[in-house]
Coordinates of C-alpha atoms and ligand atoms in Angstrom, one line a residue:
M22 CA 180.9 140.7 17.3
L23 CA 183.5 138.4 18.9
I24 CA 182.5 136.9 22.2
K25 CA 185.4 135.8 24.3
K26 CA 185.3 132.0 24.8
P27 CA 186.7 130.6 28.1
E28 CA 189.7 129.0 26.3
D29 CA 190.6 132.5 24.9
I30 CA 190.9 133.9 28.4
K31 CA 194.5 133.3 29.7
P32 CA 195.1 132.6 33.3
S33 CA 197.1 135.8 33.5
E34 CA 194.0 137.8 32.8
I35 CA 192.0 136.3 35.7
T36 CA 194.7 135.5 38.3
P37 CA 195.6 138.3 40.7
R38 CA 198.6 140.2 39.5
E39 CA 200.6 139.6 42.6
L40 CA 200.7 135.8 42.1
Y41 CA 202.7 136.5 39.0
M42 CA 205.2 138.7 40.6
N43 CA 208.4 137.6 42.1
R44 CA 207.2 136.4 45.5
R45 CA 210.0 138.1 47.5
Q46 CA 209.5 141.3 45.6
F47 CA 205.8 141.2 46.4
I48 CA 206.4 140.7 50.1
L49 CA 209.0 143.5 50.1
A50 CA 206.6 145.8 48.3
A51 CA 203.9 145.1 50.8
S52 CA 206.2 145.7 53.7
A53 CA 207.6 148.9 52.0
T54 CA 204.0 150.2 51.7
A55 CA 203.4 149.4 55.4
L56 CA 206.7 151.0 56.3
S57 CA 205.9 154.1 54.3
A58 CA 202.6 154.5 56.0
A59 CA 204.3 154.1 59.4
T60 CA 206.9 156.6 58.3
V61 CA 204.4 159.2 57.4
L62 CA 202.7 158.8 60.8
N63 CA 206.0 159.0 62.6
G64 CA 207.4 161.8 60.5
I65 CA 210.6 160.0 59.6
D66 CA 212.3 160.8 56.3
S67 CA 213.4 158.5 53.5
P68 CA 211.2 155.4 53.9
F69 CA 212.8 153.3 51.2
S70 CA 216.5 154.1 51.7
S71 CA 218.5 151.0 51.0
S72 CA 215.4 148.9 50.7
P73 CA 215.1 146.4 47.8
A74 CA 212.9 146.9 44.7
I75 CA 209.5 148.3 45.4
A76 CA 207.7 147.0 42.4
G77 CA 204.0 146.7 42.9
Q78 CA 203.5 150.0 44.7
K79 CA 200.7 152.0 43.1
L80 CA 201.7 155.3 41.5
N81 CA 199.4 158.2 42.4
N82 CA 198.1 161.1 40.2
V83 CA 198.8 159.4 36.9
R84 CA 197.2 161.3 34.0
K85 CA 195.8 159.7 30.9
S86 CA 197.6 160.7 27.7
S87 CA 196.2 161.5 24.3
F88 CA 199.3 159.8 22.8
S89 CA 198.0 156.4 23.9
A90 CA 197.2 153.5 21.5
T91 CA 193.7 152.0 21.8
E92 CA 194.7 148.4 21.0
K93 CA 194.3 145.6 23.5
Q94 CA 197.0 145.7 26.1
N95 CA 199.2 142.7 26.8
S96 CA 198.7 141.2 30.2
F97 CA 200.8 142.1 33.2
K98 CA 202.1 138.5 33.2
D99 CA 203.3 138.8 29.5
I100 CA 204.9 142.1 30.1
T101 CA 206.8 141.1 33.2
N102 CA 207.7 137.5 32.3
Y103 CA 208.9 137.8 28.7
N104 CA 211.8 140.2 28.9
N105 CA 215.1 141.1 27.4
F106 CA 217.4 142.3 30.1
Y107 CA 220.7 140.5 29.6
E108 CA 222.2 141.8 32.9
L109 CA 219.5 139.6 34.5
G110 CA 220.0 136.6 32.2
T111 CA 219.6 135.9 28.5
D112 CA 216.4 133.7 28.5
K113 CA 213.1 135.5 28.3
T114 CA 212.1 134.3 31.8
D115 CA 215.4 134.9 33.5
P116 CA 214.9 138.7 34.2
A117 CA 211.7 138.0 36.3
E118 CA 213.5 135.2 38.1
N119 CA 216.6 137.3 38.9
A120 CA 214.7 140.6 39.6
K121 CA 215.3 140.1 43.3
Y122 CA 219.0 141.0 42.9
L123 CA 218.3 144.4 41.4
T124 CA 217.7 146.7 44.4
T125 CA 216.6 150.2 43.3
R126 CA 217.0 152.3 46.5
P127 CA 219.2 154.3 47.0
W128 CA 219.4 155.2 43.3
T129 CA 220.7 158.4 41.6
V130 CA 220.7 159.5 38.0
S131 CA 223.5 161.9 37.0
V132 CA 222.6 164.4 34.2
E133 CA 225.9 165.7 32.8
G134 CA 228.0 166.8 29.9
E135 CA 227.0 169.7 27.6
V136 CA 224.4 171.3 29.9
K137 CA 224.3 174.4 32.0
K138 CA 222.4 172.7 34.9
A139 CA 224.3 169.4 35.5
K140 CA 222.8 167.6 38.5
T141 CA 222.7 164.3 40.2
Y142 CA 219.1 163.5 40.9
D143 CA 217.9 161.2 43.6
I144 CA 215.4 158.9 41.9
D145 CA 212.5 160.0 44.2
D146 CA 213.1 163.6 43.2
L147 CA 213.5 162.8 39.5
I148 CA 210.1 161.2 39.2
K149 CA 208.6 164.4 40.5
I150 CA 210.0 166.8 37.9
A151 CA 206.9 166.4 35.6
P152 CA 203.4 165.0 36.0
L153 CA 203.3 161.2 35.5
E154 CA 201.3 160.0 32.5
E155 CA 200.0 156.7 31.3
R156 CA 201.2 156.0 27.8
I157 CA 199.9 152.9 26.1
Y158 CA 202.4 152.2 23.4
R159 CA 202.9 149.5 20.8
M160 CA 206.4 148.1 21.4
R161 CA 208.2 146.2 18.6
C162 CA 211.3 144.1 19.5
V163 CA 214.0 143.7 16.8
E164 CA 213.4 139.9 17.2
A165 CA 210.1 140.4 15.4
W166 CA 207.7 140.1 18.4
S167 CA 205.6 142.9 19.8
M168 CA 203.4 143.9 22.8
V169 CA 201.1 146.8 23.8
I170 CA 202.3 148.2 27.1
P171 CA 200.7 150.7 29.4
W172 CA 203.8 152.5 30.6
V173 CA 203.8 155.2 33.2
G174 CA 206.3 158.0 32.8
F175 CA 207.1 161.5 31.8
P176 CA 208.5 163.1 28.6
L177 CA 212.3 163.0 28.4
S178 CA 212.0 166.6 27.1
S179 CA 211.0 167.8 30.6
L180 CA 214.3 166.6 31.9
V181 CA 216.2 168.0 28.9
K182 CA 214.6 171.4 29.4
L183 CA 215.6 171.4 33.1
A184 CA 219.2 170.5 32.2
E185 CA 219.5 173.5 29.7
P186 CA 221.7 171.9 27.0
T187 CA 224.5 174.0 25.5
G188 CA 224.7 174.6 21.8
N189 CA 227.2 171.7 21.6
A190 CA 224.6 169.1 22.8
K191 CA 223.7 167.2 19.6
F192 CA 223.0 163.7 21.1
I193 CA 222.2 162.1 24.5
H194 CA 224.1 159.1 25.8
F195 CA 222.3 156.9 28.3
V196 CA 224.1 154.4 30.6
T197 CA 222.8 151.5 32.7
L198 CA 223.9 150.7 36.2
Q199 CA 227.2 148.7 36.3
D200 CA 227.1 146.4 39.4
P201 CA 227.5 142.7 38.9
K202 CA 226.1 142.1 42.4
R203 CA 222.8 143.7 41.5
L204 CA 223.0 142.8 37.8
P205 CA 224.6 139.3 37.9
G206 CA 224.6 138.9 34.1
Q207 CA 227.4 141.4 34.0
K208 CA 229.7 138.7 35.2
Y209 CA 229.5 137.2 31.7
A210 CA 230.8 139.0 28.6
V211 CA 227.6 138.8 26.6
L212 CA 227.9 142.5 25.8
D213 CA 230.3 145.2 26.7
W214 CA 229.0 146.4 30.1
P215 CA 227.5 148.7 31.0
Y216 CA 224.7 148.7 28.5
V217 CA 224.7 152.1 26.6
E218 CA 222.3 153.7 24.2
G219 CA 221.8 157.0 22.5
L220 CA 219.4 159.4 20.8
R221 CA 219.7 162.4 18.5
M222 CA 218.6 165.6 20.3
D223 CA 215.4 166.0 18.2
E224 CA 214.5 162.3 18.9
A225 CA 215.0 162.9 22.6
M226 CA 212.8 166.1 22.5
H227 CA 210.0 164.3 20.6
P228 CA 206.8 164.2 22.7
L229 CA 206.5 160.5 22.3
T230 CA 209.8 159.8 23.9
I231 CA 209.4 159.1 27.6
L232 CA 211.3 158.0 30.7
S233 CA 209.2 155.3 32.2
V234 CA 209.0 154.6 36.0
G235 CA 206.0 152.3 36.0
L236 CA 203.5 150.1 34.1
Y237 CA 199.9 149.2 34.7
G238 CA 199.8 152.1 37.2
E239 CA 202.4 150.6 39.5
V240 CA 206.1 151.1 40.1
L241 CA 208.2 149.5 37.4
P242 CA 209.2 145.9 38.1
A243 CA 213.0 145.3 38.1
Q244 CA 212.8 143.1 35.0
N245 CA 211.3 145.9 33.0
G246 CA 214.2 148.3 33.9
A247 CA 213.4 149.8 37.3
P248 CA 213.7 152.3 38.6
I249 CA 213.8 154.3 35.3
R250 CA 214.2 153.3 31.7
L251 CA 213.8 154.9 28.2
V252 CA 210.8 154.2 26.0
V253 CA 210.9 155.2 22.3
P254 CA 207.9 153.5 20.6
W255 CA 208.9 154.0 17.0
K256 CA 212.2 152.3 17.4
Y257 CA 213.2 148.7 18.0
G258 CA 212.9 147.8 21.7
F259 CA 216.7 147.6 22.3
K260 CA 216.9 151.4 22.2
G261 CA 214.8 151.4 25.4
I262 CA 217.7 151.2 27.8
K263 CA 216.9 150.0 31.3
S264 CA 217.9 150.9 34.8
I265 CA 219.6 154.2 33.8
V266 CA 222.2 155.9 36.1
R267 CA 223.7 158.4 33.7
I268 CA 222.3 160.8 31.0
R269 CA 225.1 162.5 29.3
F270 CA 224.7 165.3 26.7
V271 CA 227.3 165.0 24.0
E272 CA 228.4 166.6 20.7
K273 CA 229.1 163.4 18.7
Q274 CA 226.9 160.3 18.0
P275 CA 227.6 158.1 21.0
P276 CA 228.4 154.4 20.9
T277 CA 225.5 152.0 21.6
S278 CA 225.7 148.4 23.0
W279 CA 224.2 146.4 20.2
N280 CA 226.0 148.5 17.5
I281 CA 229.3 147.8 19.2
S282 CA 228.5 144.1 19.4
A283 CA 227.2 143.6 15.8
P284 CA 227.4 146.8 13.7
Q285 CA 226.0 145.2 10.5
E286 CA 222.9 144.0 12.3
Y287 CA 222.0 146.9 14.7
G288 CA 222.4 150.5 13.7
F289 CA 222.3 153.7 15.7
Y290 CA 218.8 154.8 14.5
S291 CA 217.0 151.4 14.6
N292 CA 213.7 152.8 13.5
V293 CA 211.1 150.1 13.0
N294 CA 211.1 149.5 9.3
P295 CA 209.3 146.6 7.6
E296 CA 211.3 147.3 4.4
V297 CA 214.7 146.9 5.9
D298 CA 215.3 143.4 7.0
H299 CA 217.7 142.3 9.7
P300 CA 220.5 140.4 7.9
R301 CA 219.3 137.1 9.5
W302 CA 215.5 137.6 9.4
S303 CA 212.7 139.6 7.8
Q304 CA 211.2 142.6 9.6
A305 CA 208.1 142.6 7.4
T306 CA 205.8 140.9 10.0
E307 CA 205.7 140.4 13.7
R308 CA 204.2 138.1 16.3
R309 CA 202.1 140.1 18.9
I310 CA 202.7 138.2 22.1
G311 CA 199.4 136.4 22.9
E312 CA 198.2 136.2 19.3
F313 CA 198.3 133.3 16.9
F314 CA 198.6 134.9 13.5
R315 CA 201.4 137.2 12.5
R316 CA 200.7 140.9 11.9
K317 CA 202.2 143.2 9.3
T318 CA 204.9 145.4 10.8
L319 CA 204.1 149.1 10.3
M320 CA 206.6 151.8 9.3
F321 CA 207.9 153.5 12.4
N322 CA 205.8 151.0 14.3
G323 CA 202.6 152.9 13.3
Y324 CA 203.9 156.3 14.6
G325 CA 204.9 157.6 11.2
E326 CA 202.5 160.5 11.2
Q327 CA 204.2 161.8 14.3
V328 CA 207.9 161.0 13.6
A329 CA 208.5 160.7 9.8
D330 CA 209.6 164.4 9.6
L331 CA 212.5 163.7 11.9
Y332 CA 214.1 161.6 9.1
R333 CA 213.0 163.5 6.0
G334 CA 215.7 163.2 3.3
M335 CA 217.6 160.5 5.1
D336 CA 218.3 157.1 3.4
L337 CA 216.8 154.8 6.0
K338 CA 218.5 151.7 4.3
K339 CA 221.8 153.4 5.1
Y340 CA 220.9 154.8 8.4
Y341 CA 219.2 151.6 9.8
Ligands
MTE420 N1 218.5 147.5 28.6 C1 219.5 146.9 29.3 N2 220.2 147.6 30.2 N3 219.8 145.6 29.0 C2 219.2 144.9 28.0 O1 219.5 143.7 27.8 N4 217.4 144.9 26.4 C3 216.7 145.7 25.4 C4 215.9 146.9 26.1 N5 216.7 147.5 27.1 C5 218.1 145.5 27.3 C6 217.8 146.9 27.7 C7 215.8 144.9 24.5 S1 216.5 144.0 23.3 C8 214.4 145.1 24.6 S2 213.4 144.3 23.4 C9 213.8 145.8 25.6 O2 214.7 146.3 26.6 C10 212.8 144.9 26.4 O3 212.0 145.7 27.3 P1 210.9 144.9 28.2 O4 211.6 143.7 28.8 O5 210.5 145.9 29.3 O6 209.8 144.6 27.3

């Protein structure tokens, strides 16, 4: 049996979580909680309207899910301070630093296109369309690092069913907020803004595919894609588009940001595949953040039993 030695215990595992949060966000979260309590007592509506990010608030009634991995989870500090969110900066620590700019109330998500029930949802209504679940997922970034993250969210399929897609809906196109004041990285032409992503309809309906609104039982921090982002655990992390404002049902395969930027390097499918290398590096192994030795990367990130059927008969070297 391995007994944890003190030098193995990282400060992030023993320091209170709030010390690692953006300080302003934490103060605002605390005052938002106080405000919401006061609002309930006073019977006033809409406690958070036009208030900044409310990361840190506890999410209630979160169910456990049988889809969760049982591996050791990464610390809150790792998950919220080692991020890719180019609209908040291109270094891994930039998004946490710039999280303060991304206010998430008011926020709407428009569900549109080839559906019978097009609707613009207020985020506070959207998070109530299905019970919230904790989904502990292995996440594999295309840059060959990985983490285990306890997301909180609900299946994307719940929203798809409410929207009632028409027979023409073959794909879903997702769009991130476009607002250089709240996403200052959009002032620089790193990518074609807004960030866009897409899924085939059967991928979107798969029970593992979720819209996440939280992690570690709390409202999603801005740097992780607040107030709502996509999580598809068998695909490279860049498919998990953050801070979504539009979900459009379409007939043709939609354009995706990284594919527009470098089509030979990033395909539409982007399923985790140790046998198909990135043109500039191998995908055979990965570094789990917090670990010293590299691990072997698993086909479909270890979710093959659940998802391999979606791609039966497809040449995954061609459809990378
Ligand atoms: N979504 C937007 N809008 N902008 C981004 O830059 N980066 C992607 C994805 N979603 C990105 C995005 C990449 S490359 C990864 S690996 C994951 O977000 C990282 O998610 P995390 O920071 O919550 O771990």
